[in-house]
Each structure stands twice: as C-alpha cells, then as structure tokens.
mmCIF file with all atom_site columns, C-alpha atoms in Angstrom:
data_model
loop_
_atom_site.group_PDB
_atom_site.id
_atom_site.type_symbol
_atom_site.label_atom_id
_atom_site.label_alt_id
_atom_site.label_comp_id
_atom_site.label_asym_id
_atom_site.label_entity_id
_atom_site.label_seq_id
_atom_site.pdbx_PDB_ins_code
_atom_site.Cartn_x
_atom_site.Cartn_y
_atom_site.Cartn_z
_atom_site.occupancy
_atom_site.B_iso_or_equiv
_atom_site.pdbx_formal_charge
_atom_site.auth_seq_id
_atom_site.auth_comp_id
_atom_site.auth_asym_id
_atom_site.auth_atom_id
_atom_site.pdbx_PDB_model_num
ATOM 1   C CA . UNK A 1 1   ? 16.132  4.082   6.723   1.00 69.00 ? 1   UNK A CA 1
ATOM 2   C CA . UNK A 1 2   ? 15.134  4.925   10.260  1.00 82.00 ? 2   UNK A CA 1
ATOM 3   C CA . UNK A 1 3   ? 15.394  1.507   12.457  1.00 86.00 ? 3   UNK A CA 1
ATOM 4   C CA . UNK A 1 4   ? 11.846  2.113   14.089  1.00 92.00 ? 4   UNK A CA 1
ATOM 5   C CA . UNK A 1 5   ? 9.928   2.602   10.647  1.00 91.00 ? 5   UNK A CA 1
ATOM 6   C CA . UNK A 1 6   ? 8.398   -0.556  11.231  1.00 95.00 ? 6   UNK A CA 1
ATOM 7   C CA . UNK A 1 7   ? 6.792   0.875   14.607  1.00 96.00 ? 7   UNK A CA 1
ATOM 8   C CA . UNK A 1 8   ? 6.015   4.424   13.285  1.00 96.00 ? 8   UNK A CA 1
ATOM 9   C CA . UNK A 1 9   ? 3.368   2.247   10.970  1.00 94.00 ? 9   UNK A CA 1
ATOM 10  C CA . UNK A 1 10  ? 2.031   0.161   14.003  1.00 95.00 ? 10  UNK A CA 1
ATOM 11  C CA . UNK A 1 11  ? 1.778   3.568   15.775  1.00 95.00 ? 11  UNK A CA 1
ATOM 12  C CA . UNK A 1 12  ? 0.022   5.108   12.469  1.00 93.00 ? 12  UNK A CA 1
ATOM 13  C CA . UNK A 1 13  ? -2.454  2.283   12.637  1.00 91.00 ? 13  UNK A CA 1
ATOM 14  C CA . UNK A 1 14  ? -3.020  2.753   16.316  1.00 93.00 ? 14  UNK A CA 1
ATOM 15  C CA . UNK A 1 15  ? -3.801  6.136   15.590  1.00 93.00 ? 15  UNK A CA 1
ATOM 16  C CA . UNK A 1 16  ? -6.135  6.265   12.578  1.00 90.00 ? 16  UNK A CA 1
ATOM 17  C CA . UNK A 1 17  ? -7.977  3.489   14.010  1.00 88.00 ? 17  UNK A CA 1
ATOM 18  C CA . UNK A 1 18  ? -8.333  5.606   17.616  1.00 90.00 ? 18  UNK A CA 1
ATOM 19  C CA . UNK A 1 19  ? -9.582  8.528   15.584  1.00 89.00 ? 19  UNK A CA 1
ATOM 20  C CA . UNK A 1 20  ? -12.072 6.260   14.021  1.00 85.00 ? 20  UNK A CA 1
ATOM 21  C CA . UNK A 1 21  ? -13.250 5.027   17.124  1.00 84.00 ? 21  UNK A CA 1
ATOM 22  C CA . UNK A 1 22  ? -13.982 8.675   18.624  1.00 86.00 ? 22  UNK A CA 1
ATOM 23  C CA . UNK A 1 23  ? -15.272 9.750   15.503  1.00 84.00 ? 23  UNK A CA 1
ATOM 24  C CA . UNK A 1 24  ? -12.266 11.989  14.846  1.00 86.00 ? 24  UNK A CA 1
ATOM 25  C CA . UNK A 1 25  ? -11.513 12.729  11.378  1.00 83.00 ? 25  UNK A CA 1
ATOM 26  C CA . UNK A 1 26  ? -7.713  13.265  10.832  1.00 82.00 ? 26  UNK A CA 1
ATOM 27  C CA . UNK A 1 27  ? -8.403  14.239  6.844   1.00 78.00 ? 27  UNK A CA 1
ATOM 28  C CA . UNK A 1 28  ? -6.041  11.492  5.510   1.00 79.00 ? 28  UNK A CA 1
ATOM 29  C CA . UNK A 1 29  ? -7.424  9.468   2.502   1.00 78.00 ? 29  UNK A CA 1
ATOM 30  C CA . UNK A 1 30  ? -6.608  6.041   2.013   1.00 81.00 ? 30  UNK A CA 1
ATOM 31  C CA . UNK A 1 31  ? -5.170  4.453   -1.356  1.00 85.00 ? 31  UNK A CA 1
ATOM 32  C CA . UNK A 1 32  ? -7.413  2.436   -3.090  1.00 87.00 ? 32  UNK A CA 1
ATOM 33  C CA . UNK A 1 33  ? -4.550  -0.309  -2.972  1.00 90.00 ? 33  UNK A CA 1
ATOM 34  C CA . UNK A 1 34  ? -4.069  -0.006  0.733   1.00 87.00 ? 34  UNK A CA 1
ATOM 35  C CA . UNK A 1 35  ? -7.731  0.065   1.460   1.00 85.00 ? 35  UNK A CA 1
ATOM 36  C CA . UNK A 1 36  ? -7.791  -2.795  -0.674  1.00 87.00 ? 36  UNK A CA 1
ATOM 37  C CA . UNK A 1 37  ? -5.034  -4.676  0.706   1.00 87.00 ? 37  UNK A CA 1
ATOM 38  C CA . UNK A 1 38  ? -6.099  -4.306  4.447   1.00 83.00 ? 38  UNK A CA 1
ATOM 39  C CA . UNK A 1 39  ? -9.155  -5.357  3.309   1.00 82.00 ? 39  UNK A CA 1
ATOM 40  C CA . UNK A 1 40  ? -7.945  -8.805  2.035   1.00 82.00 ? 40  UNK A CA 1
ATOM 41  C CA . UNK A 1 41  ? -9.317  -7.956  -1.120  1.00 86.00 ? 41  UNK A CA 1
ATOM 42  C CA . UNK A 1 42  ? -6.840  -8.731  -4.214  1.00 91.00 ? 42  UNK A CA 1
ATOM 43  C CA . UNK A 1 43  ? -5.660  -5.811  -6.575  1.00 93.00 ? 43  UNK A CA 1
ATOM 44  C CA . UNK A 1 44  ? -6.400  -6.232  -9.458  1.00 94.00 ? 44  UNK A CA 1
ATOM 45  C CA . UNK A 1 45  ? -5.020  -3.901  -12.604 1.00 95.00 ? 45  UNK A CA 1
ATOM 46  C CA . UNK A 1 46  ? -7.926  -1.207  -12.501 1.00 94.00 ? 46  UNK A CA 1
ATOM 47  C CA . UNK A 1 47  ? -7.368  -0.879  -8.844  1.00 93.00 ? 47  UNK A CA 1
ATOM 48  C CA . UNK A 1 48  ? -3.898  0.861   -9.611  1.00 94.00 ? 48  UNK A CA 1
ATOM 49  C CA . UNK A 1 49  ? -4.942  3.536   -11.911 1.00 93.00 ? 49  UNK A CA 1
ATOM 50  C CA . UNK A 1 50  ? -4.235  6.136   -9.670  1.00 91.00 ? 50  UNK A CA 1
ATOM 51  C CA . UNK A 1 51  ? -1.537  4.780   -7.685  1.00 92.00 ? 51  UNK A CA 1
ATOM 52  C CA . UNK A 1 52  ? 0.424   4.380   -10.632 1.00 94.00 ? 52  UNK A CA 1
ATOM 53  C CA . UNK A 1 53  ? -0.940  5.834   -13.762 1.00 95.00 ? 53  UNK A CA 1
ATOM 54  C CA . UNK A 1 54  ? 2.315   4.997   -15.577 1.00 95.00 ? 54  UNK A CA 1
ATOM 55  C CA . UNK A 1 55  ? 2.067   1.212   -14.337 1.00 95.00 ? 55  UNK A CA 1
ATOM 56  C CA . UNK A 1 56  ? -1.498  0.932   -15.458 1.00 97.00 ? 56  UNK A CA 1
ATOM 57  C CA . UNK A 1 57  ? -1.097  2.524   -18.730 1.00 96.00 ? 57  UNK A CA 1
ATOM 58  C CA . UNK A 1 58  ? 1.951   0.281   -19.757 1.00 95.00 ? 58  UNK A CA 1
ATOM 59  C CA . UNK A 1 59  ? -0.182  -3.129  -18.628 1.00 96.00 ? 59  UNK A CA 1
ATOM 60  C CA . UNK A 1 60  ? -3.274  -2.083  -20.713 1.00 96.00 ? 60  UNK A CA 1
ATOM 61  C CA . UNK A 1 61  ? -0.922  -1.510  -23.548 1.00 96.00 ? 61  UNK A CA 1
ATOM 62  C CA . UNK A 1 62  ? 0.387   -5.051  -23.281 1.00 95.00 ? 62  UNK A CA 1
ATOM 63  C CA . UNK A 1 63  ? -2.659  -6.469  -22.477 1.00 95.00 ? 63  UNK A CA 1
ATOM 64  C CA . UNK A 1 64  ? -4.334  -4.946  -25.546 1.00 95.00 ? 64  UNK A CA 1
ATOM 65  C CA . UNK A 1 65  ? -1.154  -4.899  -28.431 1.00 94.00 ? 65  UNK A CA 1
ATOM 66  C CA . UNK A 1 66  ? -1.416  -7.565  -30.996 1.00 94.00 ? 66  UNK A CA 1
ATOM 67  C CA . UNK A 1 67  ? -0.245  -11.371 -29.745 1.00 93.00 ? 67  UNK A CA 1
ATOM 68  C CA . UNK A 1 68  ? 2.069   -12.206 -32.773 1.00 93.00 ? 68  UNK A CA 1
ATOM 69  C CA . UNK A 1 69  ? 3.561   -8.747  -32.048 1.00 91.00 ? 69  UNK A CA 1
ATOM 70  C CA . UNK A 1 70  ? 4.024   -9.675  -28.167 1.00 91.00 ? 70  UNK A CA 1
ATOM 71  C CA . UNK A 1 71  ? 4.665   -13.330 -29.381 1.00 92.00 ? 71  UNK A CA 1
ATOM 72  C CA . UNK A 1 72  ? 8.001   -12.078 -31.426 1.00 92.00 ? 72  UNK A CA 1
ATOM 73  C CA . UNK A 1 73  ? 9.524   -10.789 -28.221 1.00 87.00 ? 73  UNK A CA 1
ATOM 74  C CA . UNK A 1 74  ? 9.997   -7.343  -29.289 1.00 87.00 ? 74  UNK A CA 1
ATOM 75  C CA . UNK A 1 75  ? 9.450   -6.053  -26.032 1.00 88.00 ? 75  UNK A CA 1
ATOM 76  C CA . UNK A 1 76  ? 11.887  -8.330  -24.419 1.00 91.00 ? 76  UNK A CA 1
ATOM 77  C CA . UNK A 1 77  ? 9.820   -8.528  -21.269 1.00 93.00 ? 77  UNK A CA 1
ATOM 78  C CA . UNK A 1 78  ? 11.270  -11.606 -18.592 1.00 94.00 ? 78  UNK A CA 1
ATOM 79  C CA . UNK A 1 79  ? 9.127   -12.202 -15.782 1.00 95.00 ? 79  UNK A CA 1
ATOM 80  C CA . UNK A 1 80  ? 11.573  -10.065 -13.577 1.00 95.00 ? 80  UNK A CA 1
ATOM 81  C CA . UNK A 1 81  ? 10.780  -6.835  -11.876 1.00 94.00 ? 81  UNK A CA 1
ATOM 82  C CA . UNK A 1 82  ? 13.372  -3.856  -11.659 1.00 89.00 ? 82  UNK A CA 1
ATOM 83  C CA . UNK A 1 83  ? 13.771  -1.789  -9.104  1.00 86.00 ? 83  UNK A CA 1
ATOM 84  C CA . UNK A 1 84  ? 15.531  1.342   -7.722  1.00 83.00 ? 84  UNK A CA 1
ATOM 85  C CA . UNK A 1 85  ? 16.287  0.843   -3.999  1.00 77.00 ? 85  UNK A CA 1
ATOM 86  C CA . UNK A 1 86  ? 18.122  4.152   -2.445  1.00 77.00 ? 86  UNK A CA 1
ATOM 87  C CA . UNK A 1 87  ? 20.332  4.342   -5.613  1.00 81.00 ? 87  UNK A CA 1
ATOM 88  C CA . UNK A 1 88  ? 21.056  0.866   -6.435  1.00 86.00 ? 88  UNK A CA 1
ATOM 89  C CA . UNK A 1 89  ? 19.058  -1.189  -9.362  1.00 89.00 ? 89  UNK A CA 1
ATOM 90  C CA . UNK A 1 90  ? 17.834  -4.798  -8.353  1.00 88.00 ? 90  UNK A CA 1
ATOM 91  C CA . UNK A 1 91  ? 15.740  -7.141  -9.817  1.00 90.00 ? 91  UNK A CA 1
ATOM 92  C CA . UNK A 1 92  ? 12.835  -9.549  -8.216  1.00 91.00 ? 92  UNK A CA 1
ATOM 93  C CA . UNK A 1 93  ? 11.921  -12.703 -10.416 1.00 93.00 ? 93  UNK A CA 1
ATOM 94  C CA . UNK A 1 94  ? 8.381   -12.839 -10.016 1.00 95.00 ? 94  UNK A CA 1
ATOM 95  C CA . UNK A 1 95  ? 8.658   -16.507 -10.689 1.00 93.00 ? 95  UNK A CA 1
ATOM 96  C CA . UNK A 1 96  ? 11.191  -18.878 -10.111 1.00 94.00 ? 96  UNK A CA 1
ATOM 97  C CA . UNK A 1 97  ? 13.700  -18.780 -12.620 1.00 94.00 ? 97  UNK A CA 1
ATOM 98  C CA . UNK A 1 98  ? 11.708  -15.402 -13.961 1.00 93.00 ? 98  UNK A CA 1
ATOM 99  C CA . UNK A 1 99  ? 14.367  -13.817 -15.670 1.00 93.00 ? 99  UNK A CA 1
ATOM 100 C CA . UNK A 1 100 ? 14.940  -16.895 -18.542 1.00 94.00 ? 100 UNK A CA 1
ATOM 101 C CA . UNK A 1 101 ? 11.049  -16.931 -19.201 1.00 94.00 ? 101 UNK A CA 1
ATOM 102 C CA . UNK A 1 102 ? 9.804   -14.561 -21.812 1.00 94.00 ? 102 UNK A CA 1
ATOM 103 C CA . UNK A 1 103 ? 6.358   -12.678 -21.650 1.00 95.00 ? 103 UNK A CA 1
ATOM 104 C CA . UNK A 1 104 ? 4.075   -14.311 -24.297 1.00 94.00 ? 104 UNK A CA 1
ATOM 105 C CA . UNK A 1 105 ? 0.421   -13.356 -25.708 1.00 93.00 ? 105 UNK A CA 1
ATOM 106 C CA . UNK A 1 106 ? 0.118   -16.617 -23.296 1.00 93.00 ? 106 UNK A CA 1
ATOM 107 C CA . UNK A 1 107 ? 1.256   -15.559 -20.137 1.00 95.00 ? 107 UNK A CA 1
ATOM 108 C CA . UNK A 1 108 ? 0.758   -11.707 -20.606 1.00 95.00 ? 108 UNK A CA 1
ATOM 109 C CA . UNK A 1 109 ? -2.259  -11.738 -17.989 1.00 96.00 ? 109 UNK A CA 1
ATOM 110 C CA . UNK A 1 110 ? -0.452  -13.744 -15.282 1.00 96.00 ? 110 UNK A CA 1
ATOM 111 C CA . UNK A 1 111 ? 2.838   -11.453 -15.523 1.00 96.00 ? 111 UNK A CA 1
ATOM 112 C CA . UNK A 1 112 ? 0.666   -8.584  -15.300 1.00 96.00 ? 112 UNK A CA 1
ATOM 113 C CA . UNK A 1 113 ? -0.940  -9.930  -12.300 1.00 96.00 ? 113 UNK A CA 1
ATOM 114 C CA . UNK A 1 114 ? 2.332   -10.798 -10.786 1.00 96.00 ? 114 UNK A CA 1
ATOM 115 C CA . UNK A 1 115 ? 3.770   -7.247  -11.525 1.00 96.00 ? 115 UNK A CA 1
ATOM 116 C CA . UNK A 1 116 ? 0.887   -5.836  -9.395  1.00 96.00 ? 116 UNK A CA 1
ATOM 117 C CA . UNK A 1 117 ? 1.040   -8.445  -6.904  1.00 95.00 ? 117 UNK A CA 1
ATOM 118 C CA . UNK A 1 118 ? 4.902   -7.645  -6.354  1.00 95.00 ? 118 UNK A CA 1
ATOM 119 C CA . UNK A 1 119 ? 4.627   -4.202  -6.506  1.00 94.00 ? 119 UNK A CA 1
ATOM 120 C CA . UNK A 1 120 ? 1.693   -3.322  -4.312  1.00 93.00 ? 120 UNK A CA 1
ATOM 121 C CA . UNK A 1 121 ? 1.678   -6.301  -2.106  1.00 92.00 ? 121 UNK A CA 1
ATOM 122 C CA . UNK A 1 122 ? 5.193   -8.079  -1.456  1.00 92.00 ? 122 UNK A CA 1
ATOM 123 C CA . UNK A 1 123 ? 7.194   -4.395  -1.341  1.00 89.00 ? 123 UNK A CA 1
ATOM 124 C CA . UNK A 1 124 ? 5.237   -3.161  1.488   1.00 90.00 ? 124 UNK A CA 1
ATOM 125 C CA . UNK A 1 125 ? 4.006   -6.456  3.306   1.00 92.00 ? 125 UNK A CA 1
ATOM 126 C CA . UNK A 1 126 ? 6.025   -5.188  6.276   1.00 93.00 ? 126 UNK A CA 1
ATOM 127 C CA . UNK A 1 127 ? 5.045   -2.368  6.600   1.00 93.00 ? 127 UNK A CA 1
ATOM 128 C CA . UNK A 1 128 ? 1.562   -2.537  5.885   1.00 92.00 ? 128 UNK A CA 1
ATOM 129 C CA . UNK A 1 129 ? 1.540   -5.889  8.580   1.00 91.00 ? 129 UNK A CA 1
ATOM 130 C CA . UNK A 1 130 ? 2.937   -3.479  11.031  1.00 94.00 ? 130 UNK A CA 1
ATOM 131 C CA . UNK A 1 131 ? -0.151  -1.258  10.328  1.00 92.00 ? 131 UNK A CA 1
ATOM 132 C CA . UNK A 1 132 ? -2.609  -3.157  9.998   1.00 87.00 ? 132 UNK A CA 1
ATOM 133 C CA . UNK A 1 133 ? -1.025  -4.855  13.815  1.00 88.00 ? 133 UNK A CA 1
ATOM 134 C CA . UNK A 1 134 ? -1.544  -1.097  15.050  1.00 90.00 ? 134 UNK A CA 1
ATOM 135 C CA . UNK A 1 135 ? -4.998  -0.424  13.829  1.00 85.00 ? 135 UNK A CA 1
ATOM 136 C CA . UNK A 1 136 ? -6.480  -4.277  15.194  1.00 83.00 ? 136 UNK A CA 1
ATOM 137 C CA . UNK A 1 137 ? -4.959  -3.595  18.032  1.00 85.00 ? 137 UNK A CA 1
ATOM 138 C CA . UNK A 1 138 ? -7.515  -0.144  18.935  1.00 83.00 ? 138 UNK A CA 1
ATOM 139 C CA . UNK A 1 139 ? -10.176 -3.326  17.289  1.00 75.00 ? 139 UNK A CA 1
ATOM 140 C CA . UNK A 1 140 ? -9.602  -5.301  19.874  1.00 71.00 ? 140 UNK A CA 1
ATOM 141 C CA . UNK A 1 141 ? -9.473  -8.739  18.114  1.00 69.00 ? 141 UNK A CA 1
ATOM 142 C CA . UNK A 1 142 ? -7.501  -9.224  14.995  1.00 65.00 ? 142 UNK A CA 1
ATOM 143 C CA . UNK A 1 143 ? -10.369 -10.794 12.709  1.00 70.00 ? 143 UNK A CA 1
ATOM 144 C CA . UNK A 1 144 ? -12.413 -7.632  13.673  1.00 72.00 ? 144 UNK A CA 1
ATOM 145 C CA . UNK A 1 145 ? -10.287 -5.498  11.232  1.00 68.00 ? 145 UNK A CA 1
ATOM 146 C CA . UNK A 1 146 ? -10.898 -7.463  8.545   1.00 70.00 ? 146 UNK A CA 1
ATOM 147 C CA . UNK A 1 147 ? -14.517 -7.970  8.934   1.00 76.00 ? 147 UNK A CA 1
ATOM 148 C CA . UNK A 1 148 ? -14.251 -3.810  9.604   1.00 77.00 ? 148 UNK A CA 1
ATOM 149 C CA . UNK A 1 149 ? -12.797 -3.434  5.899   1.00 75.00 ? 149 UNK A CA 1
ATOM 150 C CA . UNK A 1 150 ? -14.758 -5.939  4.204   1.00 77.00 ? 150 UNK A CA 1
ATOM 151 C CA . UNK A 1 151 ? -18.195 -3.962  5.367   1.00 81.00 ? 151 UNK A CA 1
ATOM 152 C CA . UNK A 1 152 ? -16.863 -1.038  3.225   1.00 80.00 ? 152 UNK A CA 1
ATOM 153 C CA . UNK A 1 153 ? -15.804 0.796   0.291   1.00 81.00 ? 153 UNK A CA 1
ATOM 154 C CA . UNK A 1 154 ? -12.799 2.976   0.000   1.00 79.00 ? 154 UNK A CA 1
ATOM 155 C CA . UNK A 1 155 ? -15.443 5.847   -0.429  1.00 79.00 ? 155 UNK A CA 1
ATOM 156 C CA . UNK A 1 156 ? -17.218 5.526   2.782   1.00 80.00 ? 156 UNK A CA 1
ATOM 157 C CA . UNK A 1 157 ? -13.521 4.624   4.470   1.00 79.00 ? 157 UNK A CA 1
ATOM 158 C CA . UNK A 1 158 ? -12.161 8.019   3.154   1.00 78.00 ? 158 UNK A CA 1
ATOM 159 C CA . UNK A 1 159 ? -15.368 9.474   4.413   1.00 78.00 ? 159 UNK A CA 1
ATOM 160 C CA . UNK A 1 160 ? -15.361 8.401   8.328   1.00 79.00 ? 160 UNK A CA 1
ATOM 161 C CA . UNK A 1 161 ? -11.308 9.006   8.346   1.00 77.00 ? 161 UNK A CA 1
ATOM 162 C CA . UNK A 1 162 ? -11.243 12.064  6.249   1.00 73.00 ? 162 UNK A CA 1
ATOM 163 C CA . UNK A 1 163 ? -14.740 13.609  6.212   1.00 69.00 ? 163 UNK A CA 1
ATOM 164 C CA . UNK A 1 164 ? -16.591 14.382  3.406   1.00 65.00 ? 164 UNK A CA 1
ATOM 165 C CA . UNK A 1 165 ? -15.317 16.329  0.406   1.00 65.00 ? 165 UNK A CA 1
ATOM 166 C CA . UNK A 1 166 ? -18.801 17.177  -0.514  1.00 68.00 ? 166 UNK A CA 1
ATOM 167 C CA . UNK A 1 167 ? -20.045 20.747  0.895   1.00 69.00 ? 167 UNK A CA 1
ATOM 168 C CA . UNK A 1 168 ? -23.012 20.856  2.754   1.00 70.00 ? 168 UNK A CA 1
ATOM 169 C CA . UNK A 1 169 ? -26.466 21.306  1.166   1.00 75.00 ? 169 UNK A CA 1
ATOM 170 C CA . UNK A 1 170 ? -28.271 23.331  3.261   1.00 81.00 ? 170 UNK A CA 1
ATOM 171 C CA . UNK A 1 171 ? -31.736 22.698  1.313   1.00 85.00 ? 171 UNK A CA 1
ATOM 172 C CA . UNK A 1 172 ? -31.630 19.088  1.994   1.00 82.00 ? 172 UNK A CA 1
ATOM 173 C CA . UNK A 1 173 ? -30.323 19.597  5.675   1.00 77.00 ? 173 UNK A CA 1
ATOM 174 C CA . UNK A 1 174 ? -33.168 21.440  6.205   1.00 83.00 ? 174 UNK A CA 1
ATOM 175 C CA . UNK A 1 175 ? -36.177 19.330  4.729   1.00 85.00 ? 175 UNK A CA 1
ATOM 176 C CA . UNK A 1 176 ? -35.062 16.254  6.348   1.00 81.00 ? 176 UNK A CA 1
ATOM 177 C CA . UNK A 1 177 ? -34.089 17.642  9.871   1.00 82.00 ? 177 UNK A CA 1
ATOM 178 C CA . UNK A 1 178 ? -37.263 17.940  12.251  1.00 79.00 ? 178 UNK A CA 1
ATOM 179 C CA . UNK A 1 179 ? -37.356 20.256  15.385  1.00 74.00 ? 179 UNK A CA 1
ATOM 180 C CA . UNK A 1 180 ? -39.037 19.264  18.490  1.00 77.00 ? 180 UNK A CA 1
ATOM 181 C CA . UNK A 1 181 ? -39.623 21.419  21.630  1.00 72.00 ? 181 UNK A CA 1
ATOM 182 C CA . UNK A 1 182 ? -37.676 23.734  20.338  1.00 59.00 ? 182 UNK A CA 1
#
C-alpha cells in the first residue's frame, strides 16, 4: 500500500467538495454506504444491497431461516469476521471474546448488525476520516459537513456531484421557461 493513501483521500475530499462548491460536476456517484456514513447516518442491512449483494443476501437468509434450525448451530457462525488482507486470512471478533460465542435465533440481529458495522464502518474509518477531513475543509467548519449531508439524500448528492442521469425533456423545459425582452 502506497504510504500517502491516507492523503490521496483528504485530497479526494478536497476536491469533490471544490467541485461542489463551483457547481462542477465531476460524474462520480457516491455509495449509498459512504453517503450514508459521512452523513452520520447508521447502515443498516438494506443500505448494503448494492454494495454487497452477496453480504445482503446471506444476512436476509439468516435473518429469515427457521430459529431451531439456526438454534442447532448448523451454520457454525461465531461472532468473528474473516477477512482476506493482500493474501493473508485474518479474523476480527466483533465482540470481545467473539470467536467462543455462537450465533443464535437470539442474537442473529445484533451479529448481523455488527457484521455491517465492521465491514462498512471500522475497515475504512481511516480512510473515510481522511475524506471526510478533505471535503470540511473546502466547508469551512467541520460541523458544516455534516449538517451538508444530513440536508440530503444520496439521490440529490449523486445529482449535484454527478449530474443527472435523466435526459432532458424538452416539453417541460419549454412550458415552464418564460422569455422576457427577448
């Protein structure tokens, strides 16, 4: 890994948040988990559909299968995390002492909510803190970005950053544009 990745995200941030303030749009769209996160918003399981599709599918499934079937530990789920990091396999407890408890029909929801919370917020708190450091620093006062994010959706975020996917409609241009002295 590059020793200034950390500042290529605080210069990212500087940048999309420049563009924003001159109106530019630089046609990047946001992740609903990113928007989210730099929102202060929490992320919550039908936030990651499309960031992970494979993630969100395997949580429903657990969320919805039969409690004496998760109850019999037949998945043989721990509250532990694995995870491929440039080759090597590692593990995160998501609690203390995660790996000796056992996912129950009990505690499916809060290892589910842990899972998201490790994977979309404690892997990238770094990076996304040296972003979100770049873009409230074109704000001009920390709190502003936050207030910024909380004002919107991810749709209308996409929007200003990225413009609009949505072609033009001429008809409707036209019958609610007036011309004067022209």
């Amino acid at each position: 890994m590059d020793p200034l990745h950390l500042q290529y995200f605080k210069f990212s941030g500087r940048m999309i948040a420049l563009a924003l303030r001159h109106n530019i749009h630089v046609g990047v769209l946001f992740d609903r988990t990113l928007f989210l996160r730099l929102a202060g918003r929490p992320i919550t399981l039908d936030d990651i559909v499309d960031a992970d599709p494979s993630l969100h599918a395997s949580c429903k499934k657990i969320l919805e299968m039969d409690p004496s079937l998760v109850d019999s530990d037949v998945l043989g789920l721990r509250f532990v995390r694995e995870v491929n990091v440039f080759g090597s396999r590692s593990a995160t407890e998501l609690l203390p002492g995660g790996k000796d408890i056992s996912v129950n029909s009990g505690n499916r929801q809060e290892f589910i909510d842990l899972l998201i919370r490790d994977t979309f917020v404690n892997s990238t708190r770094y990076q996304l803190g040296y972003f979100a450091q770049g873009f409230s620093s074109m704000l001009g006062e920390p709190i502003l970005q936050t207030a910024f994010f909380q004002s919107l959706d991810v749709e209308d975020f996409d929007e200003m950053i990225g413009g609009s996917k949505d072609s033009i409609d001429v008809k409707q241009w036209r019958a609610h544009t007036h011309h004067r002295g022209y």
